[in-house]
CSV table of C-alpha atoms in Angstrom, one decimal:
chain,number,residue,atom,x,y,z
A,220,MET,CA,-24.3,-6.5,22.0
A,221,VAL,CA,-27.2,-4.1,21.8
A,222,ILE,CA,-29.7,-4.4,18.9
A,223,VAL,CA,-31.9,-1.4,18.1
A,224,TYR,CA,-34.9,-2.0,15.9
A,225,HIS,CA,-36.3,1.1,14.2
A,226,GLN,CA,-38.9,2.3,11.8
A,227,ASN,CA,-39.5,5.8,10.3
A,228,ASN,CA,-36.4,7.2,12.2
A,229,LYS,CA,-37.9,6.1,15.5
A,230,VAL,CA,-36.8,3.3,17.9
A,231,VAL,CA,-39.4,0.6,18.3
A,232,GLN,CA,-37.5,-2.1,20.2
A,233,VAL,CA,-34.2,-2.6,21.9
A,234,GLN,CA,-32.5,-5.8,23.0
A,235,TYR,CA,-29.3,-6.3,25.1
A,236,ASP,CA,-27.8,-9.8,25.1
A,237,GLY,CA,-31.1,-11.2,23.7
A,238,LYS,CA,-33.3,-9.6,26.4
A,239,HIS,CA,-35.7,-6.7,25.8
A,240,ILE,CA,-34.8,-3.5,27.7
A,241,ASP,CA,-36.8,-0.3,28.3
A,242,PHE,CA,-36.1,2.7,26.1
A,243,GLU,CA,-37.3,6.2,25.6
A,244,GLU,CA,-39.2,6.8,22.3
A,245,LEU,CA,-36.4,8.8,20.8
A,246,ASN,CA,-35.2,9.7,17.3
A,247,ILE,CA,-33.0,6.8,16.3
A,248,ILE,CA,-29.8,8.9,16.2
A,249,GLN,CA,-30.4,10.3,19.7
A,250,ALA,CA,-31.2,6.8,20.9
A,251,LEU,CA,-27.9,5.4,19.5
A,252,PHE,CA,-25.8,8.0,21.4
A,253,LYS,CA,-27.8,7.5,24.6
A,254,ILE,CA,-27.3,3.7,24.3
A,255,ALA,CA,-23.6,4.2,23.6
A,256,ASP,CA,-23.3,6.2,26.8
A,257,SER,CA,-24.9,3.4,28.8
A,258,TYR,CA,-23.2,0.5,27.0
A,259,SER,CA,-19.9,2.0,26.1
A,260,ASP,CA,-18.1,-1.3,25.7
A,261,GLN,CA,-20.7,-2.9,23.5
A,262,LEU,CA,-21.3,-3.4,19.8
A,263,ILE,CA,-24.5,-1.5,18.7
A,264,ILE,CA,-26.5,-3.0,15.8
A,265,TRP,CA,-29.4,-1.1,14.1
A,266,CYS,CA,-32.0,-3.0,12.1
A,267,HIS,CA,-35.2,-2.0,10.4
A,268,ILE,CA,-38.1,-3.8,12.2
A,269,ASP,CA,-39.2,-5.4,8.9
A,270,LEU,CA,-35.8,-7.2,8.7
A,271,LYS,CA,-35.8,-8.5,12.2
A,272,ALA,CA,-36.5,-12.1,11.2
A,273,ASN,CA,-33.7,-12.0,8.6
A,274,LEU,CA,-31.0,-10.6,10.9
A,275,ASN,CA,-28.1,-13.1,10.9
A,276,LEU,CA,-27.0,-13.0,14.5
A,277,SER,CA,-24.5,-15.7,14.2
A,278,LYS,CA,-22.4,-13.6,11.7
A,279,LEU,CA,-22.2,-10.4,13.7
A,280,GLN,CA,-19.1,-11.2,15.7
A,281,GLU,CA,-17.4,-12.3,12.5
A,282,ILE,CA,-18.3,-9.0,10.7
A,283,PHE,CA,-17.2,-6.8,13.7
A,284,HIS,CA,-13.9,-8.6,14.4
A,285,HIS,CA,-12.5,-5.5,16.0
A,286,ASN,CA,-13.8,-2.2,17.3
A,287,LYS,CA,-12.9,0.1,14.5
A,288,ILE,CA,-15.4,-1.3,12.0
A,289,MET,CA,-18.6,0.2,10.7
A,290,ALA,CA,-20.7,-1.9,8.4
A,291,SER,CA,-24.2,-1.9,6.9
A,292,TYR,CA,-26.2,-3.5,4.1
A,293,ASN,CA,-28.6,-1.7,1.9
A,294,VAL,CA,-31.6,-3.8,0.9
A,295,SER,CA,-32.7,-1.2,-1.7
A,296,GLU,CA,-31.5,-1.4,-5.3
A,297,SER,CA,-30.7,2.3,-5.0
A,298,SER,CA,-28.4,4.1,-2.6
A,299,PHE,CA,-29.5,7.0,-0.3
A,300,LEU,CA,-27.3,9.3,-2.4
A,301,SER,CA,-28.0,9.1,-6.2
A,302,GLU,CA,-25.6,7.6,-8.6
A,303,ALA,CA,-24.7,11.2,-9.5
A,304,ILE,CA,-22.3,11.2,-6.5
A,305,GLY,CA,-20.0,9.5,-9.1
A,306,TYR,CA,-19.6,12.9,-10.9
A,307,VAL,CA,-17.8,14.1,-7.7
A,308,ASP,CA,-16.1,11.0,-6.2
A,309,GLY,CA,-14.0,8.8,-8.5
A,310,ALA,CA,-12.7,6.5,-5.7
A,311,PRO,CA,-13.4,2.7,-5.8
A,312,PHE,CA,-15.7,3.0,-2.8
A,313,VAL,CA,-18.6,4.3,-4.9
A,314,LYS,CA,-19.3,1.3,-7.1
A,315,ILE,CA,-20.3,-1.2,-4.5
A,316,ASN,CA,-20.2,-5.0,-5.0
A,317,LYS,CA,-23.2,-6.0,-2.9
A,318,GLU,CA,-22.5,-9.7,-3.2
A,319,VAL,CA,-19.4,-9.5,-0.9
A,320,CYS,CA,-17.9,-7.6,1.9
A,321,TYR,CA,-16.9,-4.4,0.1
A,322,PRO,CA,-15.2,-1.2,1.4
A,323,ALA,CA,-17.7,1.6,1.2
A,324,TRP,CA,-18.6,4.8,3.1
A,325,GLN,CA,-22.2,4.8,1.7
A,326,MET,CA,-24.1,3.3,4.7
A,327,SER,CA,-27.7,2.3,5.0
A,328,ASN,CA,-30.4,2.4,7.7
A,329,SER,CA,-31.6,-1.1,6.6
A,330,VAL,CA,-29.2,-2.9,8.9
A,331,GLY,CA,-25.7,-2.2,10.2
A,332,GLY,CA,-23.6,-1.7,13.2
A,333,ILE,CA,-20.8,0.2,15.0
A,334,HIS,CA,-19.0,0.0,18.3
A,335,ALA,CA,-20.2,2.3,21.0
A,336,SER,CA,-16.7,3.7,21.5
A,337,VAL,CA,-16.7,5.0,17.9
A,338,LEU,CA,-20.0,6.6,18.4
A,339,LEU,CA,-18.9,8.3,21.6
A,340,SER,CA,-15.7,9.6,19.8
A,341,PHE,CA,-18.0,11.1,17.2
A,342,LYS,CA,-20.3,12.7,19.7
A,343,ASN,CA,-20.7,16.5,19.3
A,344,LYS,CA,-18.3,16.5,16.4
A,345,ILE,CA,-21.0,17.5,13.9
A,346,LYS,CA,-24.5,18.7,14.1
A,347,GLU,CA,-26.9,15.7,14.2
A,348,SER,CA,-29.2,15.2,11.3
A,349,ASP,CA,-32.9,14.2,11.6
A,350,ASP,CA,-32.4,11.8,8.7
A,351,PHE,CA,-30.8,8.5,9.9
A,352,ASP,CA,-29.4,7.7,6.4
A,353,TYR,CA,-27.7,11.1,6.1
A,354,PHE,CA,-26.2,10.8,9.5
A,355,LEU,CA,-24.8,7.3,8.7
A,356,ASN,CA,-23.3,8.4,5.4
A,357,SER,CA,-21.8,11.6,6.9
A,358,LEU,CA,-20.3,9.7,9.8
A,359,ALA,CA,-18.7,7.1,7.5
A,360,LYS,CA,-17.5,9.6,5.0
A,361,LEU,CA,-15.8,11.7,7.7
A,362,ALA,CA,-14.4,8.8,9.8
A,363,MET,CA,-13.1,6.6,7.0
A,364,PRO,CA,-10.0,8.7,6.4
A,365,ALA,CA,-9.4,8.8,10.1
A,366,GLY,CA,-9.1,5.0,10.3
A,367,LEU,CA,-12.7,3.7,10.7
A,368,LEU,CA,-13.0,0.7,8.4
A,369,CYS,CA,-16.3,0.9,6.6
A,370,TYR,CA,-18.0,-1.8,4.6
A,371,SER,CA,-21.1,-2.9,2.8
A,372,GLU,CA,-21.6,-6.4,4.2
A,373,SER,CA,-24.0,-8.9,2.6
A,374,ALA,CA,-23.6,-11.4,5.5
A,375,PHE,CA,-25.9,-9.3,7.8
A,376,LEU,CA,-29.1,-11.0,6.5
A,377,ASN,CA,-30.3,-14.6,6.2
A,378,ASP,CA,-32.5,-15.9,3.5
A,379,PHE,CA,-33.1,-12.4,2.2
A,380,SER,CA,-34.7,-11.7,-1.2
A,381,ASP,CA,-37.1,-9.4,-2.9
A,382,LYS,CA,-37.6,-7.0,0.0
A,383,LYS,CA,-36.3,-4.0,-1.8
A,384,GLU,CA,-37.5,-0.5,-1.3
A,385,ASN,CA,-36.8,2.4,-3.5
A,386,ASN,CA,-35.2,5.3,-1.6
A,387,LYS,CA,-36.3,8.8,-2.6
A,388,GLN,CA,-33.2,10.4,-4.1
A,389,SER,CA,-33.2,14.2,-3.8
A,390,LEU,CA,-30.8,16.5,-5.6
A,391,PHE,CA,-31.1,18.8,-2.6
A,392,VAL,CA,-29.7,16.1,-0.4
A,393,LEU,CA,-26.9,15.3,-2.9
A,394,PHE,CA,-25.8,18.9,-3.3
A,395,ARG,CA,-25.9,19.4,0.5
A,396,PHE,CA,-23.8,16.3,1.0
A,397,VAL,CA,-21.2,17.3,-1.5
A,398,LYS,CA,-21.0,20.8,-0.1
A,399,GLN,CA,-20.5,19.4,3.5
A,400,HIS,CA,-18.0,16.7,2.6
A,401,TYR,CA,-16.0,17.8,-0.4
A,402,LYS,CA,-14.2,20.9,-1.6
A,403,VAL,CA,-16.6,23.6,-2.7
A,404,SER,CA,-15.5,23.4,-6.3
A,405,TRP,CA,-17.2,20.1,-6.6
A,406,ILE,CA,-20.7,21.5,-6.3
A,407,PHE,CA,-19.9,23.5,-9.4
A,408,LEU,CA,-18.7,20.5,-11.3
A,409,LEU,CA,-21.7,18.5,-10.1
A,410,LEU,CA,-24.0,21.2,-11.5
A,411,LEU,CA,-22.1,21.2,-14.8
A,412,ASN,CA,-22.1,17.4,-15.1
A,413,LEU,CA,-25.8,17.0,-14.3
A,414,PHE,CA,-26.5,19.4,-17.2
A,415,LEU,CA,-24.0,17.9,-19.6
A,416,TYR,CA,-24.8,14.2,-19.1
A,417,GLN,CA,-28.4,14.2,-17.8
A,418,LYS,CA,-29.8,17.5,-19.1
A,419,LYS,CA,-30.8,18.5,-15.6
A,420,ILE,CA,-30.8,22.1,-14.5
A,421,ALA,CA,-30.2,22.0,-10.7
A,422,PHE,CA,-29.8,25.6,-9.9
A,423,LEU,CA,-32.1,25.6,-6.8
A,424,PRO,CA,-30.3,22.6,-5.1
A,425,PHE,CA,-27.0,24.2,-6.0
A,426,ILE,CA,-28.0,27.6,-4.5
A,427,THR,CA,-29.5,25.9,-1.4
A,428,SER,CA,-26.3,23.9,-0.8
A,429,LEU,CA,-24.3,27.2,-0.4
A,430,PHE,CA,-25.9,27.8,2.9
A,431,TYR,CA,-24.3,24.7,4.5
A,432,ARG,CA,-20.9,24.7,6.0
A,433,ARG,CA,-18.3,22.0,5.2
A,434,ARG,CA,-18.0,19.4,7.9
A,435,ALA,CA,-14.6,18.5,9.3
A,436,ILE,CA,-13.2,16.5,12.2
A,437,ASN,CA,-9.8,16.0,13.7
A,438,ILE,CA,-8.1,13.2,11.8
A,439,ASP,CA,-6.9,11.7,15.2
A,440,PHE,CA,-10.3,11.4,16.9
A,441,LEU,CA,-10.3,7.6,16.8
A,442,ASN,CA,-6.7,7.1,18.0
A,443,ASN,CA,-7.7,6.1,21.5
A,444,ILE,CA,-9.7,3.1,20.3
A,445,GLU,CA,-7.7,-0.1,20.6
A,446,VAL,CA,-7.7,-2.6,17.8
A,447,GLN,CA,-7.2,-6.4,18.2
A,448,SER,CA,-8.9,-8.5,15.6
A,449,SER,CA,-10.5,-11.9,16.4
A,450,LYS,CA,-10.2,-12.9,12.8
A,451,LYS,CA,-7.5,-15.5,12.0
A,452,VAL,CA,-5.4,-14.5,9.0
A,453,LEU,CA,-2.1,-16.2,9.9
A,454,GLU,CA,-1.3,-19.8,10.8
A,455,LYS,CA,2.0,-21.0,9.4
A,456,GLY,CA,3.5,-17.6,8.9
A,457,THR,CA,5.4,-18.7,5.8
A,458,VAL,CA,6.2,-16.0,3.2
A,459,ASP,CA,7.2,-16.1,-0.4
A,460,VAL,CA,8.6,-13.0,-2.1
A,461,ILE,CA,8.2,-12.2,-5.8
A,462,ILE,CA,10.5,-9.8,-7.7
A,463,PRO,CA,10.2,-9.0,-11.4
A,464,THR,CA,13.5,-7.5,-12.6
A,465,ILE,CA,15.1,-6.2,-15.8
A,466,GLY,CA,18.5,-4.6,-16.1
A,467,ARG,CA,19.0,-3.8,-12.4
A,468,LYS,CA,21.6,-6.3,-11.3
A,469,LYS,CA,23.1,-4.1,-8.5
A,470,TYR,CA,19.8,-2.9,-7.1
A,471,LEU,CA,18.3,-6.4,-7.0
A,472,TYR,CA,21.4,-7.6,-5.1
A,473,ASP,CA,20.6,-5.0,-2.4
A,474,VAL,CA,17.0,-6.2,-2.2
A,475,LEU,CA,18.1,-9.8,-1.7
A,476,LYS,CA,20.5,-8.7,1.0
A,477,ASP,CA,17.7,-6.8,2.8
A,478,LEU,CA,15.6,-10.0,2.6
A,479,ALA,CA,18.5,-12.1,3.9
A,480,LYS,CA,18.6,-9.9,7.1
A,481,GLN,CA,14.9,-10.2,7.9
A,482,THR,CA,14.0,-11.2,11.5
A,483,HIS,CA,11.2,-13.2,9.9
A,484,LEU,CA,12.9,-14.8,6.9
A,485,PRO,CA,11.0,-15.6,3.7
A,486,LYS,CA,10.7,-19.2,2.7
A,487,LYS,CA,11.3,-18.6,-1.0
A,488,VAL,CA,12.2,-15.6,-3.2
A,489,ILE,CA,11.0,-15.8,-6.8
A,490,VAL,CA,13.0,-13.7,-9.2
A,491,VAL,CA,11.7,-13.3,-12.8
A,492,GLU,CA,14.5,-11.8,-14.9
A,493,GLN,CA,13.5,-10.4,-18.3
A,494,ASN,CA,15.7,-9.6,-21.2
A,495,PRO,CA,14.0,-9.0,-24.6
A,496,ASN,CA,17.3,-9.7,-26.4
A,497,HIS,CA,16.9,-13.3,-27.6
A,498,GLU,CA,20.7,-13.8,-27.7
A,499,SER,CA,21.0,-12.9,-24.0
A,500,THR,CA,21.5,-15.0,-20.9
A,501,SER,CA,21.1,-14.3,-17.2
A,502,GLU,CA,23.4,-11.7,-15.6
A,503,LEU,CA,22.4,-12.6,-12.1
A,504,ASP,CA,25.4,-14.7,-11.2
A,505,TYR,CA,25.2,-14.0,-7.5
A,506,ILE,CA,22.0,-16.1,-7.2
A,507,SER,CA,24.0,-19.3,-7.6
A,508,ASP,CA,27.4,-18.0,-6.5
A,509,GLU,CA,26.4,-16.9,-3.0
A,510,THR,CA,24.6,-18.7,-0.2
A,511,TRP,CA,21.2,-17.4,0.8
A,512,PRO,CA,19.1,-18.2,3.8
A,513,PHE,CA,16.1,-18.9,1.6
A,514,THR,CA,15.4,-20.7,-1.6
A,515,ILE,CA,15.7,-18.6,-4.7
A,516,LYS,CA,13.5,-19.6,-7.7
A,517,HIS,CA,15.1,-17.9,-10.7
A,518,ILE,CA,13.0,-17.6,-13.9
A,519,PHE,CA,14.7,-16.1,-17.0
A,520,THR,CA,12.5,-15.0,-19.9
A,521,HIS,CA,12.9,-13.1,-23.1
A,522,GLN,CA,9.3,-11.8,-22.8
A,523,ALA,CA,9.4,-8.3,-21.3
A,524,GLY,CA,6.6,-6.9,-19.3
A,525,ALA,CA,5.8,-6.5,-15.6
A,526,CYS,CA,2.3,-8.1,-15.8
A,527,ASN,CA,3.6,-11.3,-17.4
A,528,ALA,CA,6.6,-11.4,-15.0
A,529,ARG,CA,4.5,-11.1,-11.9
A,530,ASN,CA,2.0,-13.7,-13.1
A,531,LEU,CA,4.9,-16.1,-13.7
A,532,ALA,CA,6.2,-15.5,-10.2
A,533,LEU,CA,2.7,-15.8,-8.6
A,534,ALA,CA,2.3,-19.2,-10.2
A,535,GLU,CA,5.3,-20.4,-8.2
A,536,VAL,CA,4.0,-19.3,-4.8
A,537,ASP,CA,3.3,-22.0,-2.2
A,538,SER,CA,3.6,-20.2,1.1
A,539,GLU,CA,0.8,-18.8,3.2
A,540,TRP,CA,1.6,-15.2,2.4
A,541,VAL,CA,3.3,-13.5,-0.6
A,542,PHE,CA,5.2,-10.2,-0.6
A,543,LEU,CA,4.9,-8.3,-3.9
A,544,ASN,CA,8.3,-6.7,-4.0
A,545,ASP,CA,10.2,-4.7,-6.6
A,546,ASP,CA,13.9,-4.7,-7.8
A,547,ASP,CA,14.7,-1.2,-6.5
A,548,ASN,CA,13.3,-1.3,-3.0
A,549,ARG,CA,15.1,-0.9,0.4
A,550,PHE,CA,13.6,-1.8,3.8
A,551,GLY,CA,14.5,-2.5,7.4
A,552,ILE,CA,15.2,-5.9,9.0
A,553,ASP,CA,11.8,-6.2,10.6
A,554,LEU,CA,9.7,-5.4,7.5
A,555,ILE,CA,8.1,-8.9,7.2
A,556,GLU,CA,7.8,-9.4,10.9
A,557,LYS,CA,6.1,-6.1,11.6
A,558,THR,CA,3.8,-6.2,8.6
A,559,LEU,CA,2.5,-9.6,9.5
A,560,GLU,CA,1.9,-8.4,13.1
A,561,ASN,CA,-0.1,-5.5,11.7
A,562,CYS,CA,-2.1,-7.9,9.5
A,563,VAL,CA,-2.9,-10.1,12.6
A,564,LYS,CA,-3.8,-7.1,14.6
A,565,TYR,CA,-6.3,-5.8,12.0
A,566,GLY,CA,-7.4,-9.2,10.7
A,567,SER,CA,-6.3,-8.0,7.2
A,568,ALA,CA,-5.5,-10.4,4.4
A,569,VAL,CA,-4.0,-7.6,2.2
A,570,SER,CA,-1.7,-4.7,3.1
A,571,SER,CA,0.0,-2.0,1.1
A,572,ASN,CA,2.8,-0.4,3.1
A,573,PHE,CA,3.9,3.3,3.0
A,574,TYR,CA,6.1,3.5,-0.1
A,575,PRO,CA,8.1,6.7,-0.2
A,576,ARG,CA,10.7,7.9,-2.6
A,577,ILE,CA,13.9,9.1,-1.1
A,578,ASP,CA,13.2,12.1,1.3
A,579,GLU,CA,9.5,11.8,0.8
A,580,LYS,CA,7.6,12.7,4.0
A,581,ARG,CA,4.7,10.6,5.3
A,582,LYS,CA,1.4,12.4,5.2
A,583,VAL,CA,-0.9,9.7,6.7
A,584,ASP,CA,0.1,8.3,10.1
A,585,HIS,CA,-2.7,5.8,10.8
A,586,VAL,CA,-4.0,2.6,9.3
A,587,ASN,CA,-6.9,3.1,6.9
A,588,GLN,CA,-8.7,1.9,3.8
A,589,VAL,CA,-7.0,3.2,0.6
A,590,ASP,CA,-8.1,3.5,-3.0
A,591,PHE,CA,-4.8,2.2,-4.3
A,592,PHE,CA,-2.8,-1.0,-4.4
A,593,GLY,CA,0.9,-1.2,-4.7
A,594,SER,CA,2.4,-4.0,-6.8
A,595,GLY,CA,5.9,-3.4,-5.3
A,596,ASN,CA,4.9,-2.8,-1.6
A,597,SER,CA,2.1,-5.2,-0.7
A,598,PHE,CA,1.5,-8.4,1.2
A,599,ILE,CA,-1.4,-10.7,0.4
A,600,THR,CA,-2.5,-14.1,1.6
A,601,SER,CA,-1.8,-16.7,-1.1
A,602,ASN,CA,-5.3,-18.2,-1.0
A,603,LEU,CA,-6.4,-15.1,-3.0
A,604,LEU,CA,-4.2,-16.1,-5.9
A,605,ASP,CA,-6.8,-18.3,-7.5
A,606,LYS,CA,-9.1,-15.3,-7.8
A,607,VAL,CA,-6.7,-12.6,-9.0
A,608,SER,CA,-4.0,-12.0,-11.6
A,609,PHE,CA,-2.3,-9.2,-13.4
A,610,ARG,CA,-4.5,-8.5,-16.4
A,611,MET,CA,-2.4,-8.6,-19.6
A,612,GLY,CA,-4.4,-5.7,-21.2
A,613,PHE,CA,-2.5,-3.4,-18.9
A,614,GLU,CA,1.0,-4.6,-20.1
A,615,PHE,CA,3.3,-1.7,-20.8
A,616,GLY,CA,0.7,0.8,-19.6
A,617,TYR,CA,-0.7,2.2,-16.4
A,618,GLY,CA,-3.1,0.8,-14.0
A,619,GLU,CA,-2.2,-2.9,-13.6
A,620,ASP,CA,-1.6,-2.6,-9.9
A,621,SER,CA,-4.8,-0.6,-9.4
A,622,ASP,CA,-6.7,-3.3,-11.4
A,623,PHE,CA,-5.2,-6.0,-9.3
A,624,GLY,CA,-6.3,-4.2,-6.1
A,625,MET,CA,-9.9,-3.9,-7.5
A,626,GLN,CA,-9.9,-7.6,-8.2
A,627,ILE,CA,-9.0,-8.2,-4.6
A,628,ARG,CA,-11.8,-5.9,-3.4
A,629,ASN,CA,-14.4,-7.5,-5.6
A,630,SER,CA,-13.4,-10.9,-4.2
A,631,GLY,CA,-14.6,-9.6,-0.8
A,632,VAL,CA,-11.2,-8.6,0.7
A,633,ASP,CA,-10.2,-5.1,1.7
A,634,VAL,CA,-6.8,-3.4,1.1
A,635,LEU,CA,-5.4,-1.7,4.2
A,636,TYR,CA,-2.6,0.9,4.3
A,637,PHE,CA,0.1,0.5,6.9
A,638,PRO,CA,2.2,3.7,7.6
A,639,SER,CA,4.9,1.5,9.0
A,640,PRO,CA,7.1,-0.3,8.5
A,641,GLU,CA,7.9,1.6,5.3
A,642,ILE,CA,9.5,0.4,2.0
A,643,THR,CA,11.7,2.9,0.3
A,644,HIS,CA,11.3,3.0,-3.5
A,645,LEU,CA,14.6,4.2,-5.0
A,646,SER,CA,13.0,4.7,-8.5
A,647,ALA,CA,16.3,3.4,-10.0
A,648,PRO,CA,17.3,4.3,-13.5
A,649,THR,CA,16.0,1.7,-16.1
A,650,GLY,CA,18.4,-1.0,-17.2
A,651,GLY,CA,20.5,-0.4,-20.3
A,652,PHE,CA,18.8,-3.1,-22.4
A,653,ARG,CA,15.2,-2.2,-21.8
A,654,THR,CA,13.4,-1.6,-25.1
A,655,LYS,CA,10.5,0.8,-25.5
A,656,PRO,CA,7.4,-1.2,-26.4
A,657,VAL,CA,5.6,-0.6,-29.6
A,658,LEU,CA,2.0,0.3,-28.6
A,659,ALA,CA,-0.8,-0.7,-31.0
A,660,TRP,CA,-2.1,2.9,-31.1
A,661,GLN,CA,1.2,4.9,-31.3
A,662,ASN,CA,1.0,5.5,-35.0
A,663,ASP,CA,-2.7,6.5,-35.0
A,664,VAL,CA,-3.5,9.9,-36.6
A,665,VAL,CA,-5.7,10.7,-33.6
A,666,GLN,CA,-3.9,9.7,-30.4
A,667,PRO,CA,-6.1,8.3,-27.6
A,668,LYS,CA,-6.7,10.5,-24.6
A,669,PRO,CA,-6.6,9.2,-21.8
A,670,SER,CA,-4.2,6.3,-22.2
A,671,PRO,CA,-6.2,3.2,-23.3
A,672,THR,CA,-5.1,1.4,-20.1
A,673,ILE,CA,-6.5,4.1,-17.9
A,674,MET,CA,-9.7,4.0,-19.9
A,675,LEU,CA,-9.7,0.2,-19.5
A,676,PHE,CA,-9.5,0.6,-15.7
A,677,ASN,CA,-12.4,3.0,-15.8
A,678,LEU,CA,-14.5,0.7,-17.9
A,679,LEU,CA,-13.9,-2.2,-15.7
A,680,HIS,CA,-14.3,-0.6,-12.3
A,681,LYS,CA,-16.1,2.7,-12.4
A,682,THR,CA,-19.7,3.7,-12.7
A,683,PRO,CA,-20.9,5.6,-15.9
A,684,GLU,CA,-21.1,8.8,-13.7
A,685,GLN,CA,-17.6,8.4,-12.5
A,686,ILE,CA,-16.3,7.9,-16.0
A,687,ASN,CA,-18.2,11.0,-17.2
A,688,GLY,CA,-17.0,13.0,-14.2
A,689,TYR,CA,-13.4,12.0,-15.0
A,690,LYS,CA,-14.0,13.0,-18.6
A,691,THR,CA,-15.0,16.5,-17.5
A,692,THR,CA,-12.0,17.1,-15.2
A,693,LEU,CA,-9.6,15.7,-17.8
A,694,PHE,CA,-11.1,18.1,-20.4
A,695,PHE,CA,-10.2,21.1,-18.2
A,696,LYS,CA,-6.8,19.8,-17.0
A,697,PHE,CA,-5.6,18.8,-20.5
A,698,TYR,CA,-6.6,22.2,-22.0
A,699,LYS,CA,-3.8,23.8,-20.0
A,700,VAL,CA,-1.0,21.7,-21.4
A,701,GLN,CA,-2.0,21.0,-25.0
A,702,THR,CA,-1.3,23.2,-28.0
A,703,ILE,CA,-4.8,23.8,-29.4
A,704,LYS,CA,-6.1,26.9,-27.7
A,705,ASN,CA,-9.3,27.5,-29.8
A,706,PRO,CA,-12.0,26.1,-27.4
A,707,ILE,CA,-14.2,24.7,-30.3
A,708,ARG,CA,-11.3,23.0,-32.1
A,709,TYR,CA,-10.0,21.7,-28.7
A,710,TYR,CA,-13.4,20.2,-27.8
A,711,SER,CA,-13.7,18.6,-31.2
A,712,ASN,CA,-10.3,17.1,-31.0
A,713,PHE,CA,-10.8,16.0,-27.4
A,714,GLN,CA,-14.0,14.1,-28.3
A,715,LYS,CA,-12.1,12.3,-31.1
A,716,GLN,CA,-9.3,11.3,-28.7
A,717,TRP,CA,-11.8,10.1,-26.1
A,718,VAL,CA,-13.5,7.9,-28.7
A,719,GLN,CA,-10.2,6.5,-29.8
A,720,SER,CA,-9.3,5.7,-26.2
A,721,LEU,CA,-12.6,3.9,-25.8
A,722,TYR,CA,-11.9,1.8,-28.9
A,723,TRP,CA,-8.5,0.7,-27.8
A,724,ALA,CA,-9.7,0.0,-24.2
A,725,ASN,CA,-12.3,-2.3,-25.5
A,726,GLU,CA,-9.7,-4.1,-27.6
A,727,LEU,CA,-7.5,-4.5,-24.5
A,728,LYS,CA,-10.3,-6.0,-22.5
A,729,ASN,CA,-9.9,-9.4,-24.3
A,730,LYS,CA,-6.1,-9.4,-24.3
A,731,LYS,CA,-4.8,-12.6,-22.8
């Protein structure tokens, strides 16, 4: 391990395995690449000299448990890029929970690290910046989609408090970053949003950004770096499977048969059957009529709703892992075995597998951090279940799985996407006795826009800038498909719908 201490973008001290080594007085970025050339099999840590006494050396191997990890921790209350980046980027990686290990591409020069092999793979891919923070943010933003796992990691520092510096936040830097890392249309939206919500006229930063070219790298540039995590995520290897179902007897039978053929059999399958008809009884006769190579826990309820059904099932889990399945999935015989192997390889406690519909082609072929979570195609360790649940405010709406994923991330656990093995989602027709729920707002004179559950997700998990950025894009997208074409009338109506959505989202917050 090589530790580089720096100040004012210059190297002031270098240690290798605890011993001081000679170095040239170089710019910190040049020094990192030179050190990576000389120590190509080593982890490279950077640390501001003022934080040297606080560096938690005992945690570094735990943080970097395999070679495709980049992590840092920002001691400042403000990020290098201003909060206005939320007008452009709506992903969950922007609102960082600094109390835990949290997936984030926004890196800091305060303290952090990366393996030399990753740095060398990045060498000469883009023009180096003189600003260390800009370089780190650019590297992470470009490399995260390519499979570099990037984190804000609070464990870097020991006994740290009050040493917070305020970074200078420049709109010139922000516009440049957006122009170099996003589609060009986003600089126009950034300009508009800054004016709408902050009354800032940023023409000069906007114009200046036009002289920068977009940065791009080959999505496969990290493929030669081997991954084998030292983090232990599997001991017993026991798996429970949960399946909520309603009116899909035949499809559920196929799912159970796929589970019965697994090379790594589940210990228990928990089926929650729903039928809102209070005169009804279970139609799943094959659960008791056939012999299965696992225990089936069958719960029958007249209360419809996926959130309630999944929570009932999760309460019955007692294995080390749980597979969140659906009643219209199909998968190969090695799904559980291969997924657990992937989790061990990456030290991942949560995975969401590729989940195509029939004939859907896979677009991403490598493991990476994702902004979604699938409630029908995911594996999680059961020790997370005392921290997360399906929030009932999302019942019969959209976003319950995304909210569940955000609860996981905010508990300090990342969600990784595995391109294989895949789980095919048949998107089967709904059962004949499903009833359309009566939503509290469906008879309102002014219908909420967006859906209150979408607004609820935004309120719970996004920054004010992200919410306002979403509002602007929704305004333009919705204009194309609604009937009011008079711009003034449309704007007035949209504002009323937005307020109505906010009202109902706040009502849903407290729903049990």
